[in-house]
CSV table of C-alpha atoms in Angstrom, one decimal:
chain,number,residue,atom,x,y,z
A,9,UNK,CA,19.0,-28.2,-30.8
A,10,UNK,CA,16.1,-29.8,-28.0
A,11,UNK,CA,17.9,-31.5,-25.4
A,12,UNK,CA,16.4,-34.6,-24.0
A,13,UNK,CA,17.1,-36.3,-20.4
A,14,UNK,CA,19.8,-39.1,-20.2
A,15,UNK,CA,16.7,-40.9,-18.2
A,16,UNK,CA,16.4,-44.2,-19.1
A,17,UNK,CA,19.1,-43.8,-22.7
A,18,UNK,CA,22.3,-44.7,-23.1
A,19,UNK,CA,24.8,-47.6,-24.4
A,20,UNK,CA,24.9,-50.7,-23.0
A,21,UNK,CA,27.1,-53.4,-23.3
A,22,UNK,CA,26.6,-55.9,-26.2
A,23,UNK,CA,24.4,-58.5,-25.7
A,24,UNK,CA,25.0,-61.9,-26.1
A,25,UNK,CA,23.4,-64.6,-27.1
A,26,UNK,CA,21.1,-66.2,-24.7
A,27,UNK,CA,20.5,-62.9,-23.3
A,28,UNK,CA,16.8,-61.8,-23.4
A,29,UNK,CA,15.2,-59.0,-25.1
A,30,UNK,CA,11.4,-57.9,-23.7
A,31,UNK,CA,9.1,-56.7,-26.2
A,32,UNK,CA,6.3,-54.2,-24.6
A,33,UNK,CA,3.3,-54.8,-27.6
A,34,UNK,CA,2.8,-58.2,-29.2
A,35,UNK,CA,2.0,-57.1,-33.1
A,36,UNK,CA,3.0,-57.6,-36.2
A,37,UNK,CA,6.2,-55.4,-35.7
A,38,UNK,CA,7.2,-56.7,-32.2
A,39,UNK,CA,6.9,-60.3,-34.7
A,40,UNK,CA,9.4,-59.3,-36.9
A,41,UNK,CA,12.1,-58.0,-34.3
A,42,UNK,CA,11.4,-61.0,-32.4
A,43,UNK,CA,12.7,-63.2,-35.7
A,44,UNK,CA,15.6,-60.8,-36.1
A,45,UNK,CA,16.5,-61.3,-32.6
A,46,UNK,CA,16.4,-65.1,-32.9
A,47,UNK,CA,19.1,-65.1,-35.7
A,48,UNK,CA,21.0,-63.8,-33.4
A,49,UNK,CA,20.8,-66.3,-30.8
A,50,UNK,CA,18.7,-64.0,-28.3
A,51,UNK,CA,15.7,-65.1,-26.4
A,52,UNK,CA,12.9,-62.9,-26.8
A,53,UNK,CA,9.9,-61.9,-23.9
A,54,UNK,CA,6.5,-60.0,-24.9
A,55,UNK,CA,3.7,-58.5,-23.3
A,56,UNK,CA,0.0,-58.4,-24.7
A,57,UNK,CA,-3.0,-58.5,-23.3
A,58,UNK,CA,-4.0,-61.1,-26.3
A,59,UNK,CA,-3.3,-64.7,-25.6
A,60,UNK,CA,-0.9,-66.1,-28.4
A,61,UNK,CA,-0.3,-62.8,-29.7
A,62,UNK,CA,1.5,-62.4,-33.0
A,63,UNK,CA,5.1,-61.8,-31.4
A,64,UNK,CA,4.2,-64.8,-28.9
A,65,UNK,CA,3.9,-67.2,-31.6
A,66,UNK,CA,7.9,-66.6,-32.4
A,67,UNK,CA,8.8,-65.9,-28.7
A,68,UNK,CA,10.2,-67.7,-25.4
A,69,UNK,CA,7.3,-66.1,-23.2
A,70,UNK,CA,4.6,-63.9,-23.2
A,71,UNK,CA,3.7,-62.3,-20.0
A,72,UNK,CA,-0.6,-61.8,-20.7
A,73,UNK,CA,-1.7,-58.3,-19.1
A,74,UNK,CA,-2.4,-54.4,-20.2
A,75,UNK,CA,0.3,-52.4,-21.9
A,76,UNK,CA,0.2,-49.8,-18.6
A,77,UNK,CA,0.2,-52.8,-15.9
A,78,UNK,CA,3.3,-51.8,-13.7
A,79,UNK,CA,3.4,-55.4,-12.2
A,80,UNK,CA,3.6,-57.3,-15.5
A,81,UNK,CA,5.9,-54.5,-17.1
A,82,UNK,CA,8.2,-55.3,-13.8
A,83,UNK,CA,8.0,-59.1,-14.5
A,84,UNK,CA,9.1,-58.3,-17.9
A,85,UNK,CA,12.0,-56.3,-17.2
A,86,UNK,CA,12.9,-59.1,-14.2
A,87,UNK,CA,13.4,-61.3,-16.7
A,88,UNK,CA,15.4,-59.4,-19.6
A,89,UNK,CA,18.5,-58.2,-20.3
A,90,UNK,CA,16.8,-55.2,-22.4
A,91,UNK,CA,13.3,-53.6,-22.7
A,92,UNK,CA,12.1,-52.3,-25.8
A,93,UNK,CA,8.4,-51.1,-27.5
A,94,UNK,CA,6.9,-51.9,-30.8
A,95,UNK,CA,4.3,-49.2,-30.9
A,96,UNK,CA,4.1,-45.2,-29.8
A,97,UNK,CA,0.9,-46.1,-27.2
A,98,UNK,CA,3.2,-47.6,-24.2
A,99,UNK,CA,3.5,-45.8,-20.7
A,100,UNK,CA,6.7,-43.7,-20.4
A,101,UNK,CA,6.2,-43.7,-17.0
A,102,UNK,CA,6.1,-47.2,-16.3
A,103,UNK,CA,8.9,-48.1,-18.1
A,104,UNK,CA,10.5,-45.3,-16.1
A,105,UNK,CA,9.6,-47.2,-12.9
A,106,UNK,CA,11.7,-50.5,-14.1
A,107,UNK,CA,15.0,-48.6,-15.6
A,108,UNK,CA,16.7,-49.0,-12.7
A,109,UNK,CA,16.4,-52.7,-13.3
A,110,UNK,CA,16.8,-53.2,-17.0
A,111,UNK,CA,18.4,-51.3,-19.6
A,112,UNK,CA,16.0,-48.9,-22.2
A,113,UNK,CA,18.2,-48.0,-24.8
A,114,UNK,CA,15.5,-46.3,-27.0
A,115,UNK,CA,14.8,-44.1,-23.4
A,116,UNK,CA,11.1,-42.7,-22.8
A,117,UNK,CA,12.0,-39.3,-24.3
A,118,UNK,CA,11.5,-40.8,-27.6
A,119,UNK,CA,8.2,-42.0,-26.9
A,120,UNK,CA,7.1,-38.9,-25.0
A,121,UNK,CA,7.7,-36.7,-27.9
A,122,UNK,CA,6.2,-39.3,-30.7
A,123,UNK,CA,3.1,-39.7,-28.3
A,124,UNK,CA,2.0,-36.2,-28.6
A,125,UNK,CA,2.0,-33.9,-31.7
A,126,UNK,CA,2.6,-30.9,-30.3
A,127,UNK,CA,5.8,-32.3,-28.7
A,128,UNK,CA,6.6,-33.3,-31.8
A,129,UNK,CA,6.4,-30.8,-34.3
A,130,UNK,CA,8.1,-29.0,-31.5
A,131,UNK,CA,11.1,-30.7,-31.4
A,132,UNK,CA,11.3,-31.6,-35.1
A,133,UNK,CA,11.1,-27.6,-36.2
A,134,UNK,CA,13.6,-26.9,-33.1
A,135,UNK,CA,16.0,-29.0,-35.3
A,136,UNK,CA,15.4,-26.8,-38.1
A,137,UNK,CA,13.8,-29.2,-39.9
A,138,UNK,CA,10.2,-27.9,-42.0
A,139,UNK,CA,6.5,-29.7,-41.1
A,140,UNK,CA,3.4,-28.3,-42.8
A,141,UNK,CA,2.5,-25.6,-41.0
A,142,UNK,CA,0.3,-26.0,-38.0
A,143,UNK,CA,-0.9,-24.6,-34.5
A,144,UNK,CA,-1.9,-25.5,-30.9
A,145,UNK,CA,-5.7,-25.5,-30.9
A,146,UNK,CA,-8.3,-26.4,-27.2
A,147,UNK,CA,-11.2,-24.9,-28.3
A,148,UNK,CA,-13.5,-24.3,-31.3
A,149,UNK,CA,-12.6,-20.4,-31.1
A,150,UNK,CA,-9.1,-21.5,-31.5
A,151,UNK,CA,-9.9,-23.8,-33.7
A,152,UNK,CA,-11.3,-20.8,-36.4
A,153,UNK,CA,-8.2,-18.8,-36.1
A,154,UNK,CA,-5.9,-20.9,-36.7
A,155,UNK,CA,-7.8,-22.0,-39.9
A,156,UNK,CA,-8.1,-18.0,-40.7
A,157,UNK,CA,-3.9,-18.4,-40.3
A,158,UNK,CA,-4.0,-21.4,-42.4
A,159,UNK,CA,-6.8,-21.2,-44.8
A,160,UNK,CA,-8.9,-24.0,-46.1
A,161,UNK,CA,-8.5,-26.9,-46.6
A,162,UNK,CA,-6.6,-27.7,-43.1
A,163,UNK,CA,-6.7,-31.2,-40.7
A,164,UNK,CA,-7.7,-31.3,-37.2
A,165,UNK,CA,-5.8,-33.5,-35.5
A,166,UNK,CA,-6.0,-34.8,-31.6
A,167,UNK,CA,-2.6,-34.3,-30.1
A,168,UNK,CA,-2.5,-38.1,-29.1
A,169,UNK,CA,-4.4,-41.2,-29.8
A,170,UNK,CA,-4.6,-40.7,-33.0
A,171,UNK,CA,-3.3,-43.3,-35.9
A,172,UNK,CA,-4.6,-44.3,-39.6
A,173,UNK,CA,-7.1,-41.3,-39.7
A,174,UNK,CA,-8.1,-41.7,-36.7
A,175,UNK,CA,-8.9,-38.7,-34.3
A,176,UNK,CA,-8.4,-36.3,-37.4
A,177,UNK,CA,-11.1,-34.0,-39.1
A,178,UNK,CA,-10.4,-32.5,-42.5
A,179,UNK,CA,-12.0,-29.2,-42.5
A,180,UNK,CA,-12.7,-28.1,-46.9
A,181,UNK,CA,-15.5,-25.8,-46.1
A,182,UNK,CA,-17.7,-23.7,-43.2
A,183,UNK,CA,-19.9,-26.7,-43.0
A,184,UNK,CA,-17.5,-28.7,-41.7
A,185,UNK,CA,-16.9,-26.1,-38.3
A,186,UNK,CA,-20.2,-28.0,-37.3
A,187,UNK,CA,-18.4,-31.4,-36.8
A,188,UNK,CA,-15.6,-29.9,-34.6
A,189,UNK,CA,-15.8,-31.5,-30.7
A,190,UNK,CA,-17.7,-29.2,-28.3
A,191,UNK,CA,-16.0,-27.3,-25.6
A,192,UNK,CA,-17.0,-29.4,-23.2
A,193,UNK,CA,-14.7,-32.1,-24.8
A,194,UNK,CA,-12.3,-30.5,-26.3
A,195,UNK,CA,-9.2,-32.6,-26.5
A,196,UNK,CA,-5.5,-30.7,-26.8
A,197,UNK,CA,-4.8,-30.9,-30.6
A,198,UNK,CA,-3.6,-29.0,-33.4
A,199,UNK,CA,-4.6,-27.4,-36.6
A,200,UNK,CA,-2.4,-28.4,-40.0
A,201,UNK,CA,-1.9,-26.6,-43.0
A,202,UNK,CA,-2.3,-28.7,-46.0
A,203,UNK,CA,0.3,-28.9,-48.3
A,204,UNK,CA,0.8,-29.3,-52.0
A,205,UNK,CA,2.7,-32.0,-52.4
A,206,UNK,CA,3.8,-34.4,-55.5
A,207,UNK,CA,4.3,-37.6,-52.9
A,208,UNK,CA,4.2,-38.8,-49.8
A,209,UNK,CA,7.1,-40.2,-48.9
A,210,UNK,CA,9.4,-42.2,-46.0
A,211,UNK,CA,13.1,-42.7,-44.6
A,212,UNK,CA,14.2,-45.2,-41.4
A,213,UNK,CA,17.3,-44.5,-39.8
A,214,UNK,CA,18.9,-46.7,-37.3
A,215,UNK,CA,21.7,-46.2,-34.5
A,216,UNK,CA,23.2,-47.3,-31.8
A,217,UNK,CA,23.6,-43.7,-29.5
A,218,UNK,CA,26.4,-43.0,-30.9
A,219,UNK,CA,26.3,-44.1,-34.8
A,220,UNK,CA,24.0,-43.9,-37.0
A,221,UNK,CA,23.1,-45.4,-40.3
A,222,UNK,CA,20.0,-44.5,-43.2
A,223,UNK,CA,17.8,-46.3,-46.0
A,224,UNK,CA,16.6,-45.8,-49.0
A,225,UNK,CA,13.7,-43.2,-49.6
A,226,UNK,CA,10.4,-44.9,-50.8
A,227,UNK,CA,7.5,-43.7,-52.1
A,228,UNK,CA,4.3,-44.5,-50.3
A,229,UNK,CA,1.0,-44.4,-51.7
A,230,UNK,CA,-2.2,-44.8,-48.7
A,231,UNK,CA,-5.8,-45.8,-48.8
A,232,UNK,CA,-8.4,-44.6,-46.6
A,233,UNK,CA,-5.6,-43.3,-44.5
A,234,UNK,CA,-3.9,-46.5,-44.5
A,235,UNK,CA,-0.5,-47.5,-46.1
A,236,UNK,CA,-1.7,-49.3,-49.0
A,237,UNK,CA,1.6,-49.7,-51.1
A,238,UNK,CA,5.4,-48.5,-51.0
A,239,UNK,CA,8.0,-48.3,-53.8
A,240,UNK,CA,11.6,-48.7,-53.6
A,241,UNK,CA,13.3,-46.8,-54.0
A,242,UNK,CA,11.6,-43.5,-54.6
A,243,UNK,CA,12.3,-41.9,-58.3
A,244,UNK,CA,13.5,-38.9,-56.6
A,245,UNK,CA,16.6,-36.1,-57.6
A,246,UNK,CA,19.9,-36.1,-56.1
A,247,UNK,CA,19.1,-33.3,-53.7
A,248,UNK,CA,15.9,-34.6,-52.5
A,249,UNK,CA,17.9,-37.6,-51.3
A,250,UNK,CA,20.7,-35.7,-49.9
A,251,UNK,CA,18.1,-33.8,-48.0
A,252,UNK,CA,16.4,-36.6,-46.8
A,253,UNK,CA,19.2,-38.5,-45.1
A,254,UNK,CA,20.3,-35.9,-43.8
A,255,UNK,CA,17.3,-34.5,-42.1
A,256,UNK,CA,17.3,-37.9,-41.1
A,257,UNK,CA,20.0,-38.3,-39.5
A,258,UNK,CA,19.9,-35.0,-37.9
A,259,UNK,CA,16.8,-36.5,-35.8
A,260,UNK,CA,18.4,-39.4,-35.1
A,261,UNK,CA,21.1,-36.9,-33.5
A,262,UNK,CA,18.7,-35.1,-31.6
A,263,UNK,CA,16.9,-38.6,-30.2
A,264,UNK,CA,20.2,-39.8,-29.3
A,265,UNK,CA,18.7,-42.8,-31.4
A,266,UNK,CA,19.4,-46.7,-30.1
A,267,UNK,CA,17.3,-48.8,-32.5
A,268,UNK,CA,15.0,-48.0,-35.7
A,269,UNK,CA,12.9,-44.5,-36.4
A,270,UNK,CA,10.3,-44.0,-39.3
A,271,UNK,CA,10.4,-40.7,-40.7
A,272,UNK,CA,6.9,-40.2,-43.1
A,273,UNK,CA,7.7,-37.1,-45.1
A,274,UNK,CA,6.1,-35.6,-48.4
A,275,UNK,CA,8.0,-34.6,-51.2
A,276,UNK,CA,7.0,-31.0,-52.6
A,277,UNK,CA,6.0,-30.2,-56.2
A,278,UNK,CA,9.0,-27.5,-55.7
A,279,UNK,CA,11.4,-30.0,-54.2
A,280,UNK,CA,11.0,-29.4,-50.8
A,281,UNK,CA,11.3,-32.1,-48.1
A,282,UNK,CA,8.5,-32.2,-44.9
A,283,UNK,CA,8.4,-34.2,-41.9
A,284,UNK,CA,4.9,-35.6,-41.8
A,285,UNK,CA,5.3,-37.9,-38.8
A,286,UNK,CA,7.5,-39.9,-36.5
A,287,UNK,CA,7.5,-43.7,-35.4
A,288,UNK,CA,9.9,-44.8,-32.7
A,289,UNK,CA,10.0,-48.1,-33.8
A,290,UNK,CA,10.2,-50.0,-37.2
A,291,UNK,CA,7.6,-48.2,-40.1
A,292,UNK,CA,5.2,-50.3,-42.1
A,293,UNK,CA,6.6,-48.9,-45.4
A,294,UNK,CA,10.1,-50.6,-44.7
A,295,UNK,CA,9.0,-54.2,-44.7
A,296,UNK,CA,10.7,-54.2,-48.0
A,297,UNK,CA,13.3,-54.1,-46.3
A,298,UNK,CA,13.6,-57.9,-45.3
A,299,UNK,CA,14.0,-59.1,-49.0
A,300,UNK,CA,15.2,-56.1,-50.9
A,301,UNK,CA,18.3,-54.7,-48.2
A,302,UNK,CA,21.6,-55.8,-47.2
A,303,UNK,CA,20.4,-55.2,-43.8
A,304,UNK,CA,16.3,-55.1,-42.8
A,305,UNK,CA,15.0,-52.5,-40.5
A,306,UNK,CA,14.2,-55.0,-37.5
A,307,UNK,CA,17.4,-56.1,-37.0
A,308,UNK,CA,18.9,-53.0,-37.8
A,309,UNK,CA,16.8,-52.2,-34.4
A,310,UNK,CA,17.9,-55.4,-32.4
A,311,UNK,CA,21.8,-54.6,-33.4
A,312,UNK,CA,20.6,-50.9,-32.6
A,313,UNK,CA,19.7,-51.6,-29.0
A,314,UNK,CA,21.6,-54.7,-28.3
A,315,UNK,CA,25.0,-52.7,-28.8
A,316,UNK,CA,26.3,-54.7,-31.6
A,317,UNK,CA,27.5,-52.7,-34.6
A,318,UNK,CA,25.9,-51.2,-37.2
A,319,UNK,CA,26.7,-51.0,-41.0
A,320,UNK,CA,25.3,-49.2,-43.7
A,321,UNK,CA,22.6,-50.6,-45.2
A,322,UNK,CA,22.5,-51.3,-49.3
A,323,UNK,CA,19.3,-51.6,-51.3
A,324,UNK,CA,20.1,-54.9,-53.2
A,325,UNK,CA,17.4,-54.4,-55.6
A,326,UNK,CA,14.5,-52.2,-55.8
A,327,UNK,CA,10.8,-53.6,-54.4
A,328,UNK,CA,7.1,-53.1,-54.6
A,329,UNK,CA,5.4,-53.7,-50.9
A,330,UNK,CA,2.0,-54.1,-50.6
A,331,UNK,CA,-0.2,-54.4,-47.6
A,332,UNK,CA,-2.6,-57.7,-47.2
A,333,UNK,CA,-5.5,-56.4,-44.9
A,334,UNK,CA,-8.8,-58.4,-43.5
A,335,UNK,CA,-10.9,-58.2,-46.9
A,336,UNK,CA,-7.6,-59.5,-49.2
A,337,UNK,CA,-6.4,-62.5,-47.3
A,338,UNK,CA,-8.6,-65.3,-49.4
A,339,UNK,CA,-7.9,-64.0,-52.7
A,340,UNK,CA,-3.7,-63.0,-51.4
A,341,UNK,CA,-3.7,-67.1,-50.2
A,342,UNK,CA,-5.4,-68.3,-53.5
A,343,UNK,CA,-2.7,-66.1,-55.6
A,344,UNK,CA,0.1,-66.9,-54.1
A,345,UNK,CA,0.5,-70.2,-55.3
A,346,UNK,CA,0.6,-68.9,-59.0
A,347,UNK,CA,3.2,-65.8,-58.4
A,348,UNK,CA,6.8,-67.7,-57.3
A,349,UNK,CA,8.2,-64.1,-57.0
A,350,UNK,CA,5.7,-62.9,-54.1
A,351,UNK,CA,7.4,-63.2,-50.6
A,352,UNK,CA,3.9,-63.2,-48.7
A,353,UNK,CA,3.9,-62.3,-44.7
A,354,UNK,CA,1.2,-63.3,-42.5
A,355,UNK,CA,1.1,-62.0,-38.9
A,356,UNK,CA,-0.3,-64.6,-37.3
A,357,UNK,CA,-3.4,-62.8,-36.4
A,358,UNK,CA,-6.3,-64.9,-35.4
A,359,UNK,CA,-8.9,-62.6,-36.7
A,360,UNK,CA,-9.5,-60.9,-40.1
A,361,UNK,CA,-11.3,-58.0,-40.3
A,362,UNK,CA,-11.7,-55.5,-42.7
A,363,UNK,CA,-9.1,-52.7,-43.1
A,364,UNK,CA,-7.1,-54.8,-40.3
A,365,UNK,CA,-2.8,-55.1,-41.3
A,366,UNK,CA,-2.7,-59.2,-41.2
A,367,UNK,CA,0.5,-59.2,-43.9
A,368,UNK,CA,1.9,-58.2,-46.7
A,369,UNK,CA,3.6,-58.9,-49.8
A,370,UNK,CA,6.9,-57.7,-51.0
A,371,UNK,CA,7.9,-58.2,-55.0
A,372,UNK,CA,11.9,-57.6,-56.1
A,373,UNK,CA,11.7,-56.0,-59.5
A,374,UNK,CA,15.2,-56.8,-60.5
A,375,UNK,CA,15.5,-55.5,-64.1
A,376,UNK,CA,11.6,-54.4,-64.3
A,377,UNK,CA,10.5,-50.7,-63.2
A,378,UNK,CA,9.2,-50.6,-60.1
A,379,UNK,CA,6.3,-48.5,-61.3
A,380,UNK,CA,5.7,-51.4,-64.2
A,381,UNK,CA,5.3,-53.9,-60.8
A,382,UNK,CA,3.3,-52.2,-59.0
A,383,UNK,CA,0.8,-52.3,-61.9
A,384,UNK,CA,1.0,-56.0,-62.4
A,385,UNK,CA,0.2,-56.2,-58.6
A,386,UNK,CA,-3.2,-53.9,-59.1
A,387,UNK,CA,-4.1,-55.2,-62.1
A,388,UNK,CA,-4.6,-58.7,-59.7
A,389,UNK,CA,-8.0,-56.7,-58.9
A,390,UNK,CA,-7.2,-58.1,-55.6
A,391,UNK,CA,-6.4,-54.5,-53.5
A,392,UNK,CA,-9.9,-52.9,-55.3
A,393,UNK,CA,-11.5,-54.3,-52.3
């Protein structure tokens, strides 16, 4: 199994409240852990570079600067009990520079290897755990033997940077070599097999270090590379499932995990679970989670890093979740007040644009099929946009 460095990981003692949590990213996910926090009685710091960010809105202060500011991430840990991040794009090594001042329970090894691709599918197949196949390209020579590895169709990926499509090439046919990035500016990446799968698919686990505790598997369907719905749970077999919790928790071994992970798989048409991707942090596809769980995944996270226990969490009834982005907020406002069984999130964000995550809406299904709900939501004609 990968070792990782005891750096800036390990347990802490329990929080209590009045005690201050720092948020390092002020989104929608940094948002929702900051209201999971507050039903626990903790204060809660953030900082953005955008004034009034959407954590800000439900926090006690928000320190304004750049994610990679060492002064401002220095304030932040000066003034909380525990630092923690709400996306993958923070500087390990500036939270480095304040652990000797603040506790990190998540550590920086966790983003280090999330950050970069190659680190990751490293450490995930180290575990014994399958990805699509894929190899370390830097050049456009490379590039071509890998895909003669591989075959066609395969993905180009940037190592980092990359999220929602971005930074990734899909390469069908010859004509498509003439898109690749020159030489010149080649940046490290990889090459990935495609795979035949019947779903695409996700898990979260949560722990505390030492303990650790999964959801259910949902079933995620995306848009123009962007999570467009999840069902929960997924209709999948008894092994699948087994296999899935325990590859998750396996990672969650191997991370030495305080807090939440998202774990985006695909499901096989043989039966075969793959590890797509990583999230250190709370995963778009589990904001079902909030309605439809015993337990959410952000405050599975706080109690994760905050050293309070953690207990298993039970799907209460299965869910549709489905994402509001710029171009669906009129017509998501206008419906709302004729569906009583939508729980609609808005994050607060002061501009719409299109494609841009500004909520969502989650739908218990009780005794209806999932599948049967997630129809009734399409057939709104309001996600054709």
């Amino acid at each position: 199994m990968p070792s990782l460095s005891e750096s800036t990981q390990g347990k802490i003692q329990a929080l209590q409240p009045g005690d201050t949590i720092g948020i390092v990213g002020g989104g929608q996910l940094g948002r929702m852990m900051a209201l999971a926090a507050k039903y626990m009685g903790l204060r809660i710091g953030v900082l953005d570079p955008t004034p009034d960010c959407p954590t800000a809105q439900v926090a006690d202060f928000q320190i304004i600067a750049d994610y990679d500011d060492q002064d401002a991430i220095r304030e932040l840990a000066d003034r909380s009990d525990v630092l923690t991040y709400e996306f993958e794009n923070v500087d390990a090594d500036a939270l480095d520079a304040v652990s000797d001042i603040v506790a990190i329970p998540q550590g920086t090894d966790l983003l280090r290897v999330t950050q970069n691709r190659i680190r990751e599918k490293s450490f995930i197949n180290g575990l014994g755990i399958a990805t699509a196949p894929w190899r370390e390209v830097h050049s456009q020579a490379e590039v071509r033997t890998a895909v003669s590895e591989l075959g066609l169709p395969c993905v180009l990926k940037t190592a980092e940077g990359g999220y929602d499509g971005h930074g990734q090439l899909v390469l069908r046919e010859e004509a498509d070599f003439d898109r690749v990035w020159s030489d010149d500016n080649f940046p490290q990446s990889i090459v990935e097999g495609f795979v035949d799968f019947a779903f695409e698919a996700s898990i979260m686990v949560s722990g505390d270090g030492d303990h650790y505790v999964t959801f259910p598997v949902v079933r995620n369907e995306h848009r123009n590379n962007i999570l467009h719905m999840t069902i929960a749970p997924a209709d999948v077999d008894t092994e699948v499932d087994a296999i899935a919790h325990q590859l998750a928790t396996t990672l969650a071994q191997g991370f030495k995990l305080a807090g939440t992970l998202g774990i985006e798989l695909f499901v096989t048409c043989d039966g075969r679970v793959l590890v797509n991707e990583l999230a250190p942090r709370p995963h778009n596809s589990a904001h079902y989670t909030i309605e439809a769980c015993s337990i959410d995944q952000f405050a599975a996270h706080i109690r994760g890093i905050s050293g309070w226990p953690l207990p298993q969490p039970r799907l209460l009834e299965p869910a549709v979740m489905v994402n509001v982005l710029g171009q669906h907020i009129p017509a998501v406002r206008a419906a709302a007040l004729t569906h009583a069984d939508w729980f609609v999130h808005d994050y607060g964000k002061a501009q719409a644009k299109h494609n841009r995550k500004m909520g969502h809406v989650t739908v218990l299904c009780g005794d209806r099929n999932p599948v049967d709900v997630a129809s009734e939501l399409e057939r709104t004609g309001i996600w054709e946009q």
